[in-house]
Tab-separated table of C-alpha atoms in Angstrom:
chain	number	residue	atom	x	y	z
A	755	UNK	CA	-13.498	11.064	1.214
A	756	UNK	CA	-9.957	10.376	-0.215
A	757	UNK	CA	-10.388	8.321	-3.393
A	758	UNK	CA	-8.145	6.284	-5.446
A	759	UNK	CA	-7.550	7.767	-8.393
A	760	UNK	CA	-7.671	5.639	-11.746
A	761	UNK	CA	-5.420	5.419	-14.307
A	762	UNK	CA	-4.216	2.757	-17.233
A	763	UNK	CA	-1.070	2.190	-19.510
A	764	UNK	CA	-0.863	4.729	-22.237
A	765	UNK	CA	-0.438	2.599	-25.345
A	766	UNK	CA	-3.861	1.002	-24.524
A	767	UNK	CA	-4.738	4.011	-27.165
A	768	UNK	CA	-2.173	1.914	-29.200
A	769	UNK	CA	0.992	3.443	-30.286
A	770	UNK	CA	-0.002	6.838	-32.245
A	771	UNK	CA	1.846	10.098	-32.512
A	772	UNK	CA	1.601	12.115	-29.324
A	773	UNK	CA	-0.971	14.838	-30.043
A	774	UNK	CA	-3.320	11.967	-31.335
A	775	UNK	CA	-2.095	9.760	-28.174
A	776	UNK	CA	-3.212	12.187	-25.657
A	777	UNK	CA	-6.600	13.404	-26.958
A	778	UNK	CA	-7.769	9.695	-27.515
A	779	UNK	CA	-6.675	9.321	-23.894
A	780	UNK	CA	-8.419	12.123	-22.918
A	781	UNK	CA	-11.319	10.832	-24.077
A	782	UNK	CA	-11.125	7.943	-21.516
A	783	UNK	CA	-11.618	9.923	-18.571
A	784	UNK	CA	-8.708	8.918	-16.773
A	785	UNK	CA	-6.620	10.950	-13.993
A	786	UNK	CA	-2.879	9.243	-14.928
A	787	UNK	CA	-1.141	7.645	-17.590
A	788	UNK	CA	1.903	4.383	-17.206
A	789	UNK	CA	3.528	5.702	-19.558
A	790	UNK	CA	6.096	3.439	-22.013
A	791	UNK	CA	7.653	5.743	-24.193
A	792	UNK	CA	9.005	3.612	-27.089
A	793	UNK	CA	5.529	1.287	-26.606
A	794	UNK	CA	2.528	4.774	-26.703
A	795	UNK	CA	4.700	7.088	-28.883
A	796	UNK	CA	4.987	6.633	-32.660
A	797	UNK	CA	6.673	9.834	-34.205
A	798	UNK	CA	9.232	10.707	-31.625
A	799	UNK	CA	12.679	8.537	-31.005
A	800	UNK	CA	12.828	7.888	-27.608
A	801	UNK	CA	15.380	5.075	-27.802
A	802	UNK	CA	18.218	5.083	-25.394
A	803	UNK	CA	20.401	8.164	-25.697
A	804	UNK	CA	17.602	10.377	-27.391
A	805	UNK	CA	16.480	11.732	-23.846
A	806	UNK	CA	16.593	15.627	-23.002
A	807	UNK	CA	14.722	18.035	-20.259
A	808	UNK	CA	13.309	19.554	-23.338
A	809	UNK	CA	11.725	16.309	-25.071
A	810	UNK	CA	10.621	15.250	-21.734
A	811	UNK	CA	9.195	18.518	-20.652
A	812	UNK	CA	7.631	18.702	-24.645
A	813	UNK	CA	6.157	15.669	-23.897
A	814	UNK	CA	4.696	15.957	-20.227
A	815	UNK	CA	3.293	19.905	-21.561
A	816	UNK	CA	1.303	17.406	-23.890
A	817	UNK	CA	-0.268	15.228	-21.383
A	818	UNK	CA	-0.844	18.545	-18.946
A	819	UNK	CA	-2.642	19.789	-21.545
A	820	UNK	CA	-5.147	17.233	-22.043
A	821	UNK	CA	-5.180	17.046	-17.971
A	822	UNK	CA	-3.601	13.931	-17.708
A	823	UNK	CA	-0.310	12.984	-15.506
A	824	UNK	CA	2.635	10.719	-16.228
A	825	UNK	CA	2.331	8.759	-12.857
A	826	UNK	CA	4.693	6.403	-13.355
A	827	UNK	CA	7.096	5.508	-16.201
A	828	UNK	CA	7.728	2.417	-17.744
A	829	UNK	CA	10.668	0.956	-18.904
A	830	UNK	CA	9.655	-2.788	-18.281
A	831	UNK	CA	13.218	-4.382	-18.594
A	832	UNK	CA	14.695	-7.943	-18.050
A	833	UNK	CA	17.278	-6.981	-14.950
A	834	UNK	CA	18.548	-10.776	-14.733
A	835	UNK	CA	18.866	-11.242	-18.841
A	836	UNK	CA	21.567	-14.029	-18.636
A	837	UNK	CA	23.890	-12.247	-21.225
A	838	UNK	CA	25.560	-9.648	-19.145
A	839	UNK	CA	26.299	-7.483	-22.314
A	840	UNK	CA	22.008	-7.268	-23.270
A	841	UNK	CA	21.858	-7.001	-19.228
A	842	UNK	CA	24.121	-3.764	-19.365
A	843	UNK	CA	22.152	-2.345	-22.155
A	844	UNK	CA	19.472	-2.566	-20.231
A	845	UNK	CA	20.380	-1.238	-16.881
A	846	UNK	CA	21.698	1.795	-19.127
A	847	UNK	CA	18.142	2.503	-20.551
A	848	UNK	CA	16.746	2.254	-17.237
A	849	UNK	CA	18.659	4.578	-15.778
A	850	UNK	CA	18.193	7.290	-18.183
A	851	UNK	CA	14.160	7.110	-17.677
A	852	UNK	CA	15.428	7.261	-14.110
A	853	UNK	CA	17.342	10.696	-14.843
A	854	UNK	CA	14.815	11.873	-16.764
A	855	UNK	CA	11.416	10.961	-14.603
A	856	UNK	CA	11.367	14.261	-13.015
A	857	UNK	CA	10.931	15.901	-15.720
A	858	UNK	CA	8.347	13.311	-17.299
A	859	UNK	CA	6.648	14.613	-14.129
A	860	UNK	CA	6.544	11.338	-13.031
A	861	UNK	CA	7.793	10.201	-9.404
A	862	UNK	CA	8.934	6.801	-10.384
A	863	UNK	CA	10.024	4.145	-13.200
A	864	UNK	CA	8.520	0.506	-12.796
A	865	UNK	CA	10.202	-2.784	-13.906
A	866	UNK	CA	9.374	-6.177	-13.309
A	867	UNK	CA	12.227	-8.743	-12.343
A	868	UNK	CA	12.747	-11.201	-14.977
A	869	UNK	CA	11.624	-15.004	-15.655
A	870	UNK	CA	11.960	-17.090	-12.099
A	871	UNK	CA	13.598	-19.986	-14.530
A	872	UNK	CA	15.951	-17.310	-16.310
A	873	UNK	CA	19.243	-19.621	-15.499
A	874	UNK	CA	17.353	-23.005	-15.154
A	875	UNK	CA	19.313	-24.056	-18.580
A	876	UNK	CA	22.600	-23.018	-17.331
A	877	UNK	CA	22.469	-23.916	-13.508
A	878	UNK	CA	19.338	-26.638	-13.278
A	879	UNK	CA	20.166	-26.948	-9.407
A	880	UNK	CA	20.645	-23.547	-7.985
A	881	UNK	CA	19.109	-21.684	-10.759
A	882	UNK	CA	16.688	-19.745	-8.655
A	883	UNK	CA	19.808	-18.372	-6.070
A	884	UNK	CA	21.660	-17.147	-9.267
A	885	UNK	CA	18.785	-15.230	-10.197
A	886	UNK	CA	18.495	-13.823	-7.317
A	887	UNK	CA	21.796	-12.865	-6.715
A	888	UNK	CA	21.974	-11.046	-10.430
A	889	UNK	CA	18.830	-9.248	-9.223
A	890	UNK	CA	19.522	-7.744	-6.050
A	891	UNK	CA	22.938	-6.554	-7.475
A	892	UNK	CA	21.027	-4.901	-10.593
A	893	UNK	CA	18.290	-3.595	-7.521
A	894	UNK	CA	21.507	-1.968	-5.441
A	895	UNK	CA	22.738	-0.443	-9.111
A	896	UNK	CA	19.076	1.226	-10.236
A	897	UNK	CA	18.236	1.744	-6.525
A	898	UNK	CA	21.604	4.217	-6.066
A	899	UNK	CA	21.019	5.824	-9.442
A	900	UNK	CA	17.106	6.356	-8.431
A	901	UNK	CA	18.458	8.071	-5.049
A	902	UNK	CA	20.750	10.666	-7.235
A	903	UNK	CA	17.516	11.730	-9.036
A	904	UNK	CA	15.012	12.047	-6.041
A	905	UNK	CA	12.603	9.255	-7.925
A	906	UNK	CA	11.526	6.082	-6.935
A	907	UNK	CA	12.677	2.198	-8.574
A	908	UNK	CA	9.339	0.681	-8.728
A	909	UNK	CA	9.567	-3.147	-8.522
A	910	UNK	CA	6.772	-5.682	-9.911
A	911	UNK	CA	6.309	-9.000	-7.964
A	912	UNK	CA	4.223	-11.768	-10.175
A	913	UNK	CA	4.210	-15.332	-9.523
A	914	UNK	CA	6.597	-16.828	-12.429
A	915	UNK	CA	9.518	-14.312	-12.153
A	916	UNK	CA	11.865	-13.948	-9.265
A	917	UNK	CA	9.724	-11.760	-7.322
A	918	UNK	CA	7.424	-14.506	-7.177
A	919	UNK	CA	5.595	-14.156	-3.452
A	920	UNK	CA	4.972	-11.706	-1.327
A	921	UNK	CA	7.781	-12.981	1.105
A	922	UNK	CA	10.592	-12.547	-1.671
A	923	UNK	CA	9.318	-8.879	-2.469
A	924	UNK	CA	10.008	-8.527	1.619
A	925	UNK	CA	13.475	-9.676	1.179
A	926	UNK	CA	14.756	-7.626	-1.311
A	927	UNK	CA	12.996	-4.710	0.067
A	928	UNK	CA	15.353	-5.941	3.114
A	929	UNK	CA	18.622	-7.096	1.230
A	930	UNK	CA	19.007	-3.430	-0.575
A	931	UNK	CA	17.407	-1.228	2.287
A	932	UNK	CA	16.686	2.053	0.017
A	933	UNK	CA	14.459	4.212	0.482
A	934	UNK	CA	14.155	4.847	-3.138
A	935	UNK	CA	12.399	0.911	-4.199
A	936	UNK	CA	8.908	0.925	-3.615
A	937	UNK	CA	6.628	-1.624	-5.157
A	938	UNK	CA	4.220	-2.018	-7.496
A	939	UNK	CA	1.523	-3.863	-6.475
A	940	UNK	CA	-0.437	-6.066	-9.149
A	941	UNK	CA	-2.504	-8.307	-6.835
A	942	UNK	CA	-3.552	-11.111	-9.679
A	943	UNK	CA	0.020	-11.150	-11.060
A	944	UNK	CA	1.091	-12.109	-7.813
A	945	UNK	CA	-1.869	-14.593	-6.825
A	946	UNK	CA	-0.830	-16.666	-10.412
A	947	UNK	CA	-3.250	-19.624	-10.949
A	948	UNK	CA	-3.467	-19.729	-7.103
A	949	UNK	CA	-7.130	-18.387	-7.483
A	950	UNK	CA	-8.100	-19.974	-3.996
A	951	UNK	CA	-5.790	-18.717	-1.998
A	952	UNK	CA	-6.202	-15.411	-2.957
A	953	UNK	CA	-6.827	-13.469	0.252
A	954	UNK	CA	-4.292	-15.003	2.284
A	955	UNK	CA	-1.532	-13.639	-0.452
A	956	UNK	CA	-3.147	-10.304	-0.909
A	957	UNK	CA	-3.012	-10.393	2.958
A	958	UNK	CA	0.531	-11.602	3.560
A	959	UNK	CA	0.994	-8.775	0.750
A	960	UNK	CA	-0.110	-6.038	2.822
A	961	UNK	CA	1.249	-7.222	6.110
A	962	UNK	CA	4.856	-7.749	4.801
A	963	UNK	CA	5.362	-4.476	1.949
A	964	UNK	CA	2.071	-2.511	2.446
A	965	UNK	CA	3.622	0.484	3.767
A	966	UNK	CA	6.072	0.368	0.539
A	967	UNK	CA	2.997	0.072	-2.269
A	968	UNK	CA	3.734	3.435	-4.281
A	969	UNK	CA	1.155	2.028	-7.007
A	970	UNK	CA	-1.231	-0.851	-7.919
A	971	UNK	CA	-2.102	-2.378	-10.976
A	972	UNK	CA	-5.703	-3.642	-11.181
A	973	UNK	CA	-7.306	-6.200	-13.514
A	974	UNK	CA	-9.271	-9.605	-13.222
A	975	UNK	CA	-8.782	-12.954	-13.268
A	976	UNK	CA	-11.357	-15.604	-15.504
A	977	UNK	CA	-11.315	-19.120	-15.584
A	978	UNK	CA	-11.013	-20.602	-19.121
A	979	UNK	CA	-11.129	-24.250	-19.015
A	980	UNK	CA	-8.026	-25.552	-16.494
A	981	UNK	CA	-6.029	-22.480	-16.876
A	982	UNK	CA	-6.676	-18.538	-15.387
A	983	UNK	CA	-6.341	-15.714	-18.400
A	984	UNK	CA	-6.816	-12.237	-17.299
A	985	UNK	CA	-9.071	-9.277	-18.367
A	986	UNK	CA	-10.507	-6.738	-17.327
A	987	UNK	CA	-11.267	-5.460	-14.092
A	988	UNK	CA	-14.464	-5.834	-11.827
A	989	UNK	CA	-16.226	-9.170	-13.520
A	990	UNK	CA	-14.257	-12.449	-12.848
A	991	UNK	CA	-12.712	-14.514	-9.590
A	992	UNK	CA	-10.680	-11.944	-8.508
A	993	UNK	CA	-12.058	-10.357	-4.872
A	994	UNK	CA	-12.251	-6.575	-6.076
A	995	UNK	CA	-14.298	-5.168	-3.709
A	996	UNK	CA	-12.400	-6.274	-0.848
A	997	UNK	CA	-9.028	-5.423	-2.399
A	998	UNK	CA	-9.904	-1.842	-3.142
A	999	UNK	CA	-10.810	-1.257	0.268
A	1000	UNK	CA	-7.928	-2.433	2.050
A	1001	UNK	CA	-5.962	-0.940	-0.667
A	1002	UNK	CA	-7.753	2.400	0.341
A	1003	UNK	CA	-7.153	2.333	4.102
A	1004	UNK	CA	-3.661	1.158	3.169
A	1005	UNK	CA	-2.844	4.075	0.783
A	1006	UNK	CA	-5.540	6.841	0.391
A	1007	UNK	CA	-5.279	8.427	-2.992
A	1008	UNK	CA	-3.076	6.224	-4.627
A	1009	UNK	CA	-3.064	5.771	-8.198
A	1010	UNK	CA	-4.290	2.540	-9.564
A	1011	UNK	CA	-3.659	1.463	-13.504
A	1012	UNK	CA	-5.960	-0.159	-15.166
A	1013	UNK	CA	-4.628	-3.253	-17.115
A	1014	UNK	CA	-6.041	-5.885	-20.021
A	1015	UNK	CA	-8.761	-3.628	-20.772
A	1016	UNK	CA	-10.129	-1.830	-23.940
A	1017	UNK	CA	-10.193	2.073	-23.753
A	1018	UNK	CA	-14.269	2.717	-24.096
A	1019	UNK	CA	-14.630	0.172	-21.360
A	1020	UNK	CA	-12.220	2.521	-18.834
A	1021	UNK	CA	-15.081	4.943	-17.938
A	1022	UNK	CA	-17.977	2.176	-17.644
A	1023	UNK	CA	-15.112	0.131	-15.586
A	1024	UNK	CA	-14.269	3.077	-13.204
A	1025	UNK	CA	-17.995	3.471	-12.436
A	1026	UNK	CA	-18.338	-0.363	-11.201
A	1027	UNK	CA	-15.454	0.096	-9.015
A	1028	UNK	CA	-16.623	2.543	-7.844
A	1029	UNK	CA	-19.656	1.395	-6.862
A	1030	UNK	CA	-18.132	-2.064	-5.935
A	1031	UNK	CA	-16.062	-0.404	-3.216
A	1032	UNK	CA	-19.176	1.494	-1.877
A	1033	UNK	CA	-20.924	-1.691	-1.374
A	1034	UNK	CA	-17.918	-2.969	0.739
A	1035	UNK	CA	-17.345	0.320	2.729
């Protein structure tokens, strides 16, 4: 059987020079790293302009050799910042992890898409179409540069930030039709406090960007008092079982990164979903 194959952020080993970084992940058991440069890495500048093939290749011979792969980079920027000077910046730091993925190893470079109420303070009526606007230009610019480099823009839907439904992760997926954006699917980011209606958006999910999904993010949800916190993965509201399946017949083998969870509990985690998904199957 084709399994999904688990993975988590790389500075849950906290930020600690590589060498250390990569044996402490090792230890976790894990088939892929997200991998934030500037967030897992403590003794090697990887600020904007410090990028080569030969740092990047240093650094993915590092991983290799603890059999772990960078599946995905992150460079988890604001695209709509409402200063179009820190927006720039930022488009320019994105691009170079785009240039660069390849030889990262890594076949894409996720973002998520900024605060839904990013221009409330400077347009209180139409705030949410200026967003949107600034995003799907900043999409067309990091979709084109993705295409140049053969790697994929992965986009981040979660229900406070423009991408806040499943419908509007449709539309830009229809506004700037590249092949190059696929998403990244984090089911409880997207379901919010909507804890109830869970099914019908990990459903309407599915139906309207399944085929797009180049990588999931998994954790839990937990009710504490009136409000949802997450943590991790396997134990709280969230329908796990259930997801992982259709997540499975939707996309054998893809990779699926662990979030809001302690690295000792990664192995003991992977085990339960394991078995959770069995029970469903």
């Amino acid at each position: 059987m084709f399994t999904i194959r688990y993975g988590t952020l790389a500075h849950t080993a906290g930020c600690l020079p590589l060498k250390e970084l990569t044996a402490a992940l090792q230890d976790y058991g894990i088939d892929f790293v997200q991998l934030a440069l500037s967030k897992a890495i403590q003794d090697i500048d990887t600020s904007t302009g410090k990028l080569s093939p030969g740092l990047a290749n240093y650094i993915a011979e590092q991983f290799d050799r603890a059999g772990i792969r960078i599946g995905v980079l992150g460079c988890y920027i604001n695209p709509i910042h409402p200063d179009p000077a820190i927006r720039r910046l930022e488009i320019g730091r994105f691009k170079e992890h785009l240039r660069y993925a390849r030889q990262f190893g890594a076949p894409m470079v996720a973002t998520e898409t900024g605060a839904l109420t990013t221009f409330a303070e400077f347009e209180p009526y139409r705030y949410e179409e200026l967003g949107w606007e600034t995003l799907r230009a900043t999409v067309e610019e990091l979709a084109e540069e993705a295409e140049k480099w053969g790697v994929f823009l992965g986009l981040e839907g979660v229900s406070t930030h423009t991408l806040s439904t499943p419908a509007k992760v449709r539309r830009i997926l229809d506004e700037v039709p590249s092949s190059a954006i696929g998403v990244v699917f984090d089911p409880c980011n997207l379901i919010g406090d909507n804890v109830q209606n869970q099914d019908e958006i990990v459903d309407d999910a599915f139906s309207l960007f399944g085929d797009r999904i180049i990588l999931a993010h998994l954790k839990d949800m937990y009710a504490e008092g009136i409000r949802i916190r997450h943590g991790q993965a396997g134990r709280g509201l969230f329908h796990t079982a259930e997801f992982l399946n259709k997540l499975q017949a939707c996309k054998p083998m893809i990779d699926v990164s662990l979030e809001d969870i302690q690295g000792p509990a990664i192995r003991e985690t992977v085990a339960l979903l394991e078995r959770l998904r069995d029970t469903q199957s």
